[in-house]
PDB file of C-alpha atoms in Angstrom:
ATOM      1  CA  UNK A   1      12.695  11.894  -7.020  1.00  0.00           C
ATOM      2  CA  UNK A   2      13.469   8.162  -6.892  1.00  0.00           C
ATOM      3  CA  UNK A   3      10.547   5.912  -7.711  1.00  0.00           C
ATOM      4  CA  UNK A   4       9.561   2.287  -8.008  1.00  0.00           C
ATOM      5  CA  UNK A   5       9.108   1.288 -11.651  1.00  0.00           C
ATOM      6  CA  UNK A   6       6.869  -1.553 -12.785  1.00  0.00           C
ATOM      7  CA  UNK A   7       6.551  -3.148 -16.209  1.00  0.00           C
ATOM      8  CA  UNK A   8       4.377  -3.811 -18.060  1.00  0.00           C
ATOM      9  CA  UNK A   9       1.567  -1.497 -17.047  1.00  0.00           C
ATOM     10  CA  UNK A  10      -0.981  -3.974 -18.405  1.00  0.00           C
ATOM     11  CA  UNK A  11      -0.552  -7.676 -19.076  1.00  0.00           C
ATOM     12  CA  UNK A  12      -3.158  -9.844 -20.753  1.00  0.00           C
ATOM     13  CA  UNK A  13      -2.713 -13.595 -20.621  1.00  0.00           C
ATOM     14  CA  UNK A  14      -4.608 -16.813 -21.157  1.00  0.00           C
ATOM     15  CA  UNK A  15      -5.568 -18.995 -18.217  1.00  0.00           C
ATOM     16  CA  UNK A  16      -2.835 -21.522 -17.490  1.00  0.00           C
ATOM     17  CA  UNK A  17      -0.039 -19.391 -18.900  1.00  0.00           C
ATOM     18  CA  UNK A  18       2.963 -18.223 -16.928  1.00  0.00           C
ATOM     19  CA  UNK A  19       3.478 -14.504 -16.369  1.00  0.00           C
ATOM     20  CA  UNK A  20       6.373 -12.536 -14.957  1.00  0.00           C
ATOM     21  CA  UNK A  21       5.770  -9.097 -13.517  1.00  0.00           C
ATOM     22  CA  UNK A  22       8.805  -6.893 -13.238  1.00  0.00           C
ATOM     23  CA  UNK A  23       9.785  -4.208 -10.796  1.00  0.00           C
ATOM     24  CA  UNK A  24      12.775  -1.948 -10.313  1.00  0.00           C
ATOM     25  CA  UNK A  25      12.768  -0.853  -6.647  1.00  0.00           C
ATOM     26  CA  UNK A  26      14.236   2.393  -5.403  1.00  0.00           C
ATOM     27  CA  UNK A  27      17.999   2.226  -5.490  1.00  0.00           C
ATOM     28  CA  UNK A  28      19.599   1.397  -2.109  1.00  0.00           C
ATOM     29  CA  UNK A  29      16.360   0.075  -0.650  1.00  0.00           C
ATOM     30  CA  UNK A  30      16.714  -3.232   1.151  1.00  0.00           C
ATOM     31  CA  UNK A  31      13.149  -4.554   1.514  1.00  0.00           C
ATOM     32  CA  UNK A  32      10.874  -5.498  -1.353  1.00  0.00           C
ATOM     33  CA  UNK A  33       7.222  -6.386  -1.456  1.00  0.00           C
ATOM     34  CA  UNK A  34       4.403  -7.479  -3.703  1.00  0.00           C
ATOM     35  CA  UNK A  35       0.782  -6.602  -3.031  1.00  0.00           C
ATOM     36  CA  UNK A  36      -2.317  -7.118  -5.118  1.00  0.00           C
ATOM     37  CA  UNK A  37      -5.612  -5.320  -5.445  1.00  0.00           C
ATOM     38  CA  UNK A  38      -8.566  -7.098  -6.991  1.00  0.00           C
ATOM     39  CA  UNK A  39     -10.770  -4.555  -8.750  1.00  0.00           C
ATOM     40  CA  UNK A  40     -12.701  -2.465  -6.253  1.00  0.00           C
ATOM     41  CA  UNK A  41     -11.226  -4.197  -3.236  1.00  0.00           C
ATOM     42  CA  UNK A  42      -8.536  -3.414  -0.737  1.00  0.00           C
ATOM     43  CA  UNK A  43      -4.827  -3.829  -1.227  1.00  0.00           C
ATOM     44  CA  UNK A  44      -3.583  -7.200   0.063  1.00  0.00           C
ATOM     45  CA  UNK A  45      -0.076  -8.244   1.022  1.00  0.00           C
ATOM     46  CA  UNK A  46       1.470 -11.101  -0.916  1.00  0.00           C
ATOM     47  CA  UNK A  47       5.131 -11.381   0.029  1.00  0.00           C
ATOM     48  CA  UNK A  48       8.111  -9.548   1.447  1.00  0.00           C
ATOM     49  CA  UNK A  49      11.724 -10.156   0.450  1.00  0.00           C
ATOM     50  CA  UNK A  50      14.920  -9.234   2.254  1.00  0.00           C
ATOM     51  CA  UNK A  51      18.517 -10.321   1.955  1.00  0.00           C
ATOM     52  CA  UNK A  52      17.719 -12.472  -1.078  1.00  0.00           C
ATOM     53  CA  UNK A  53      15.045 -14.527   0.558  1.00  0.00           C
ATOM     54  CA  UNK A  54      11.344 -14.420   1.383  1.00  0.00           C
ATOM     55  CA  UNK A  55      10.858 -12.960   4.853  1.00  0.00           C
ATOM     56  CA  UNK A  56       7.076 -13.276   4.992  1.00  0.00           C
ATOM     57  CA  UNK A  57       4.253 -14.460   2.747  1.00  0.00           C
ATOM     58  CA  UNK A  58       0.492 -14.503   2.965  1.00  0.00           C
ATOM     59  CA  UNK A  59      -1.842 -17.439   2.417  1.00  0.00           C
ATOM     60  CA  UNK A  60      -2.532 -16.060  -1.054  1.00  0.00           C
ATOM     61  CA  UNK A  61       1.112 -16.646  -2.005  1.00  0.00           C
ATOM     62  CA  UNK A  62       0.874 -20.353  -2.763  1.00  0.00           C
ATOM     63  CA  UNK A  63       3.114 -22.618  -4.833  1.00  0.00           C
ATOM     64  CA  UNK A  64       1.966 -20.940  -8.045  1.00  0.00           C
ATOM     65  CA  UNK A  65       3.784 -17.777  -7.022  1.00  0.00           C
ATOM     66  CA  UNK A  66       7.500 -17.115  -6.775  1.00  0.00           C
ATOM     67  CA  UNK A  67       9.715 -14.068  -6.432  1.00  0.00           C
ATOM     68  CA  UNK A  68      13.239 -13.462  -7.508  1.00  0.00           C
ATOM     69  CA  UNK A  69      15.856 -10.760  -7.506  1.00  0.00           C
ATOM     70  CA  UNK A  70      17.873 -11.903 -10.515  1.00  0.00           C
ATOM     71  CA  UNK A  71      20.323  -8.996 -10.429  1.00  0.00           C
ATOM     72  CA  UNK A  72      21.061  -5.885  -8.412  1.00  0.00           C
ATOM     73  CA  UNK A  73      18.109  -3.906  -9.709  1.00  0.00           C
ATOM     74  CA  UNK A  74      15.144  -6.071 -10.718  1.00  0.00           C
ATOM     75  CA  UNK A  75      12.583  -7.792  -8.506  1.00  0.00           C
ATOM     76  CA  UNK A  76      10.137 -10.130 -10.208  1.00  0.00           C
ATOM     77  CA  UNK A  77       6.892 -11.898  -9.375  1.00  0.00           C
ATOM     78  CA  UNK A  78       6.151 -15.060 -11.345  1.00  0.00           C
ATOM     79  CA  UNK A  79       2.780 -16.727 -11.510  1.00  0.00           C
ATOM     80  CA  UNK A  80       3.343 -20.224 -12.858  1.00  0.00           C
ATOM     81  CA  UNK A  81      -0.111 -21.112 -14.141  1.00  0.00           C
ATOM     82  CA  UNK A  82      -2.516 -18.213 -14.060  1.00  0.00           C
ATOM     83  CA  UNK A  83      -6.133 -18.565 -12.986  1.00  0.00           C
ATOM     84  CA  UNK A  84      -9.053 -16.272 -13.674  1.00  0.00           C
ATOM     85  CA  UNK A  85      -9.004 -15.159 -10.041  1.00  0.00           C
ATOM     86  CA  UNK A  86      -5.430 -13.911 -10.415  1.00  0.00           C
ATOM     87  CA  UNK A  87      -6.792 -10.970 -12.403  1.00  0.00           C
ATOM     88  CA  UNK A  88      -5.864  -7.932 -10.320  1.00  0.00           C
ATOM     89  CA  UNK A  89      -3.568  -4.948 -10.048  1.00  0.00           C
ATOM     90  CA  UNK A  90      -0.185  -6.040  -8.715  1.00  0.00           C
ATOM     91  CA  UNK A  91       1.883  -3.494  -6.837  1.00  0.00           C
ATOM     92  CA  UNK A  92       5.563  -3.669  -6.086  1.00  0.00           C
ATOM     93  CA  UNK A  93       6.930  -1.676  -3.156  1.00  0.00           C
ATOM     94  CA  UNK A  94      10.294  -1.099  -1.559  1.00  0.00           C
ATOM     95  CA  UNK A  95      11.551   0.374   1.682  1.00  0.00           C
ATOM     96  CA  UNK A  96      14.605   0.744   3.872  1.00  0.00           C
ATOM     97  CA  UNK A  97      17.639   2.736   2.971  1.00  0.00           C
ATOM     98  CA  UNK A  98      20.871   1.039   3.876  1.00  0.00           C
ATOM     99  CA  UNK A  99      22.104   2.349   7.218  1.00  0.00           C
ATOM    100  CA  UNK A 100      18.852   4.078   8.150  1.00  0.00           C
ATOM    101  CA  UNK A 101      16.928   1.554  10.198  1.00  0.00           C
ATOM    102  CA  UNK A 102      13.778   3.478  11.034  1.00  0.00           C
ATOM    103  CA  UNK A 103      13.074   4.340   7.434  1.00  0.00           C
ATOM    104  CA  UNK A 104      12.321   0.741   6.631  1.00  0.00           C
ATOM    105  CA  UNK A 105       8.710   1.257   7.566  1.00  0.00           C
ATOM    106  CA  UNK A 106       7.754   3.602   4.735  1.00  0.00           C
ATOM    107  CA  UNK A 107       6.905   1.477   1.735  1.00  0.00           C
ATOM    108  CA  UNK A 108       6.976   3.278  -1.601  1.00  0.00           C
ATOM    109  CA  UNK A 109       4.811   1.792  -4.285  1.00  0.00           C
ATOM    110  CA  UNK A 110       5.052   1.558  -8.034  1.00  0.00           C
ATOM    111  CA  UNK A 111       2.227   2.401 -10.418  1.00  0.00           C
ATOM    112  CA  UNK A 112       1.164  -1.235 -10.626  1.00  0.00           C
ATOM    113  CA  UNK A 113       0.717  -3.863 -13.331  1.00  0.00           C
ATOM    114  CA  UNK A 114      -2.852  -4.681 -14.250  1.00  0.00           C
ATOM    115  CA  UNK A 115      -3.032  -8.419 -14.950  1.00  0.00           C
ATOM    116  CA  UNK A 116      -5.999  -9.660 -16.941  1.00  0.00           C
ATOM    117  CA  UNK A 117      -6.416 -13.432 -17.172  1.00  0.00           C
ATOM    118  CA  UNK A 118      -8.807 -14.550 -19.921  1.00  0.00           C
TER     119      UNK A 118
ATOM    120  CA  UNK B   1      -4.835  -9.736  14.552  1.00  0.00           C
ATOM    121  CA  UNK B   2      -4.474  -6.374  12.883  1.00  0.00           C
ATOM    122  CA  UNK B   3      -7.427  -4.705  11.212  1.00  0.00           C
ATOM    123  CA  UNK B   4      -8.171  -1.338   9.622  1.00  0.00           C
ATOM    124  CA  UNK B   5     -11.704  -0.110   9.084  1.00  0.00           C
ATOM    125  CA  UNK B   6     -12.666   2.727   6.785  1.00  0.00           C
ATOM    126  CA  UNK B   7     -16.409   2.901   7.201  1.00  0.00           C
ATOM    127  CA  UNK B   8     -16.956   5.522   4.507  1.00  0.00           C
ATOM    128  CA  UNK B   9     -16.999   3.793   1.142  1.00  0.00           C
ATOM    129  CA  UNK B  10     -17.613   6.897  -0.947  1.00  0.00           C
ATOM    130  CA  UNK B  11     -17.770  10.615  -0.198  1.00  0.00           C
ATOM    131  CA  UNK B  12     -18.775  13.329  -2.600  1.00  0.00           C
ATOM    132  CA  UNK B  13     -18.180  17.011  -1.889  1.00  0.00           C
ATOM    133  CA  UNK B  14     -18.166  20.280  -3.750  1.00  0.00           C
ATOM    134  CA  UNK B  15     -14.902  22.082  -4.291  1.00  0.00           C
ATOM    135  CA  UNK B  16     -13.717  24.199  -1.332  1.00  0.00           C
ATOM    136  CA  UNK B  17     -15.603  22.088   1.183  1.00  0.00           C
ATOM    137  CA  UNK B  18     -13.678  20.492   4.041  1.00  0.00           C
ATOM    138  CA  UNK B  19     -13.852  16.717   4.236  1.00  0.00           C
ATOM    139  CA  UNK B  20     -12.742  14.197   6.867  1.00  0.00           C
ATOM    140  CA  UNK B  21     -11.910  10.593   6.069  1.00  0.00           C
ATOM    141  CA  UNK B  22     -12.245   8.223   8.997  1.00  0.00           C
ATOM    142  CA  UNK B  23      -9.911   5.384   9.917  1.00  0.00           C
ATOM    143  CA  UNK B  24     -10.222   3.042  12.884  1.00  0.00           C
ATOM    144  CA  UNK B  25      -7.616   0.410  13.579  1.00  0.00           C
ATOM    145  CA  UNK B  26      -7.223  -2.655  15.772  1.00  0.00           C
ATOM    146  CA  UNK B  27      -3.997  -4.115  17.088  1.00  0.00           C
ATOM    147  CA  UNK B  28      -2.724  -5.670  20.292  1.00  0.00           C
ATOM    148  CA  UNK B  29       0.769  -4.361  19.691  1.00  0.00           C
ATOM    149  CA  UNK B  30       1.884  -1.334  21.655  1.00  0.00           C
ATOM    150  CA  UNK B  31       4.279  -0.163  18.954  1.00  0.00           C
ATOM    151  CA  UNK B  32       2.847   0.345  15.503  1.00  0.00           C
ATOM    152  CA  UNK B  33       2.734   2.731  12.574  1.00  0.00           C
ATOM    153  CA  UNK B  34      -0.213   4.215  10.752  1.00  0.00           C
ATOM    154  CA  UNK B  35      -0.183   5.414   7.162  1.00  0.00           C
ATOM    155  CA  UNK B  36      -2.333   7.148   4.623  1.00  0.00           C
ATOM    156  CA  UNK B  37      -1.912   6.482   0.919  1.00  0.00           C
ATOM    157  CA  UNK B  38      -3.647   8.170  -2.004  1.00  0.00           C
ATOM    158  CA  UNK B  39      -4.644   6.281  -5.144  1.00  0.00           C
ATOM    159  CA  UNK B  40      -5.566   8.732  -7.913  1.00  0.00           C
ATOM    160  CA  UNK B  41      -7.468   7.577 -11.015  1.00  0.00           C
ATOM    161  CA  UNK B  42      -4.135   6.751 -12.672  1.00  0.00           C
ATOM    162  CA  UNK B  43      -3.793   3.892 -10.193  1.00  0.00           C
ATOM    163  CA  UNK B  44      -0.519   4.360  -8.349  1.00  0.00           C
ATOM    164  CA  UNK B  45      -0.322   4.390  -4.562  1.00  0.00           C
ATOM    165  CA  UNK B  46       1.153   7.606  -3.231  1.00  0.00           C
ATOM    166  CA  UNK B  47       2.500   7.769   0.316  1.00  0.00           C
ATOM    167  CA  UNK B  48       1.056  10.712   2.284  1.00  0.00           C
ATOM    168  CA  UNK B  49       1.999  10.282   5.933  1.00  0.00           C
ATOM    169  CA  UNK B  50       3.356   7.905   8.559  1.00  0.00           C
ATOM    170  CA  UNK B  51       2.645   8.153  12.277  1.00  0.00           C
ATOM    171  CA  UNK B  52       4.072   6.027  15.067  1.00  0.00           C
ATOM    172  CA  UNK B  53       2.056   4.940  18.072  1.00  0.00           C
ATOM    173  CA  UNK B  54       4.045   7.072  20.504  1.00  0.00           C
ATOM    174  CA  UNK B  55       3.403  10.321  18.733  1.00  0.00           C
ATOM    175  CA  UNK B  56      -0.153  11.568  19.134  1.00  0.00           C
ATOM    176  CA  UNK B  57       0.634  15.072  17.997  1.00  0.00           C
ATOM    177  CA  UNK B  58      -1.621  16.163  15.177  1.00  0.00           C
ATOM    178  CA  UNK B  59       0.076  17.028  11.939  1.00  0.00           C
ATOM    179  CA  UNK B  60      -0.701  19.588   9.291  1.00  0.00           C
ATOM    180  CA  UNK B  61       0.765  19.725   5.823  1.00  0.00           C
ATOM    181  CA  UNK B  62      -0.738  22.428   3.679  1.00  0.00           C
ATOM    182  CA  UNK B  63      -4.418  21.621   3.210  1.00  0.00           C
ATOM    183  CA  UNK B  64      -3.978  18.171   4.770  1.00  0.00           C
ATOM    184  CA  UNK B  65      -4.197  17.416   8.477  1.00  0.00           C
ATOM    185  CA  UNK B  66      -4.253  14.226  10.500  1.00  0.00           C
ATOM    186  CA  UNK B  67      -5.807  13.568  13.895  1.00  0.00           C
ATOM    187  CA  UNK B  68      -4.402  10.550  15.754  1.00  0.00           C
ATOM    188  CA  UNK B  69      -6.258   9.493  18.907  1.00  0.00           C
ATOM    189  CA  UNK B  70      -5.092   6.319  20.645  1.00  0.00           C
ATOM    190  CA  UNK B  71      -8.032   6.440  23.061  1.00  0.00           C
ATOM    191  CA  UNK B  72     -10.426   5.781  20.185  1.00  0.00           C
ATOM    192  CA  UNK B  73      -7.936   3.923  17.933  1.00  0.00           C
ATOM    193  CA  UNK B  74      -8.542   6.413  15.187  1.00  0.00           C
ATOM    194  CA  UNK B  75      -6.344   8.168  12.656  1.00  0.00           C
ATOM    195  CA  UNK B  76      -8.557  10.545  10.707  1.00  0.00           C
ATOM    196  CA  UNK B  77      -7.536  12.586   7.694  1.00  0.00           C
ATOM    197  CA  UNK B  78      -8.978  16.015   6.894  1.00  0.00           C
ATOM    198  CA  UNK B  79      -8.663  17.892   3.634  1.00  0.00           C
ATOM    199  CA  UNK B  80      -9.391  21.589   3.981  1.00  0.00           C
ATOM    200  CA  UNK B  81     -10.763  23.551   1.031  1.00  0.00           C
ATOM    201  CA  UNK B  82     -10.910  20.476  -1.184  1.00  0.00           C
ATOM    202  CA  UNK B  83      -9.943  20.662  -4.838  1.00  0.00           C
ATOM    203  CA  UNK B  84     -10.869  18.556  -7.856  1.00  0.00           C
ATOM    204  CA  UNK B  85      -7.324  17.141  -7.880  1.00  0.00           C
ATOM    205  CA  UNK B  86      -8.008  15.623  -4.461  1.00  0.00           C
ATOM    206  CA  UNK B  87     -10.407  13.168  -6.103  1.00  0.00           C
ATOM    207  CA  UNK B  88      -8.944   9.723  -5.420  1.00  0.00           C
ATOM    208  CA  UNK B  89      -9.289   6.644  -3.282  1.00  0.00           C
ATOM    209  CA  UNK B  90      -7.608   7.105   0.075  1.00  0.00           C
ATOM    210  CA  UNK B  91      -6.293   4.138   2.028  1.00  0.00           C
ATOM    211  CA  UNK B  92      -5.422   3.971   5.683  1.00  0.00           C
ATOM    212  CA  UNK B  93      -2.886   1.276   6.612  1.00  0.00           C
ATOM    213  CA  UNK B  94      -1.298  -0.255   9.707  1.00  0.00           C
ATOM    214  CA  UNK B  95       2.150  -1.752  10.268  1.00  0.00           C
ATOM    215  CA  UNK B  96       3.172  -3.293  13.577  1.00  0.00           C
ATOM    216  CA  UNK B  97       6.719  -3.136  14.893  1.00  0.00           C
ATOM    217  CA  UNK B  98       7.144  -6.882  15.327  1.00  0.00           C
ATOM    218  CA  UNK B  99       8.819  -9.107  12.740  1.00  0.00           C
ATOM    219  CA  UNK B 100       6.114  -8.578  10.150  1.00  0.00           C
ATOM    220  CA  UNK B 101       6.689  -6.071   7.373  1.00  0.00           C
ATOM    221  CA  UNK B 102       3.145  -6.474   6.131  1.00  0.00           C
ATOM    222  CA  UNK B 103       1.031  -3.356   5.628  1.00  0.00           C
ATOM    223  CA  UNK B 104      -2.613  -4.018   6.493  1.00  0.00           C
ATOM    224  CA  UNK B 105      -4.876  -1.782   4.461  1.00  0.00           C
ATOM    225  CA  UNK B 106      -8.422  -0.629   4.971  1.00  0.00           C
ATOM    226  CA  UNK B 107     -10.891  -0.950   2.110  1.00  0.00           C
ATOM    227  CA  UNK B 108     -10.392   2.660   1.113  1.00  0.00           C
ATOM    228  CA  UNK B 109     -12.633   5.702   0.796  1.00  0.00           C
ATOM    229  CA  UNK B 110     -13.365   7.028  -2.657  1.00  0.00           C
ATOM    230  CA  UNK B 111     -13.445  10.828  -2.548  1.00  0.00           C
ATOM    231  CA  UNK B 112     -15.011  12.743  -5.401  1.00  0.00           C
ATOM    232  CA  UNK B 113     -14.600  16.496  -5.420  1.00  0.00           C
ATOM    233  CA  UNK B 114     -16.984  18.170  -7.830  1.00  0.00           C
ATOM    234  CA  UNK B 115     -16.315  21.594  -9.327  1.00  0.00           C
TER     235      UNK B 115
END
């Protein structure tokens, strides 16, 4: 069964460092997302990406964050200068098979990357 | 604004008991979708079900069933004859049909099924 793959599973970094979280969405999906979950809290939307551009972002997604789809398979989230409060589980999701419009609403999630900022 | 409330923070049951997880949502949109996701201890989010606002028919899938009632803005999830493997955090989520692709999650209910 196709799945969303995220690497690494755990990333430890020092405050102020740049990190890149990587995701391989389900093949032929058209919409890509990043969400985060601070320990013990609910899952929060960060950004959605479609047709090689950001389609929506939350207030959390400030100038320190950026997303990119550098090739046909990877989707990355970059945090330019990490802060302690960026420590969280980051989930990538994808949806929307080409040619099947209604299916865009089911977002399939990866296993997450746990980011620890020290 | 969209909002999802899962009032039960934690539930603990003994194996084979039935358990219902509550979800109440708020939206002004007439077209929307409701979801349940499961987050086992390993951490991934597993899609369980999607319901659209025009389909109030209850759904059953094995030991899982969902009760959608627009009159009370609720989308409750029942596990019949619970098993230890059902232990997880369960999230209810809302997606409106408008331009936004943002899933709005509730805070989750942690279910522990004891042997």
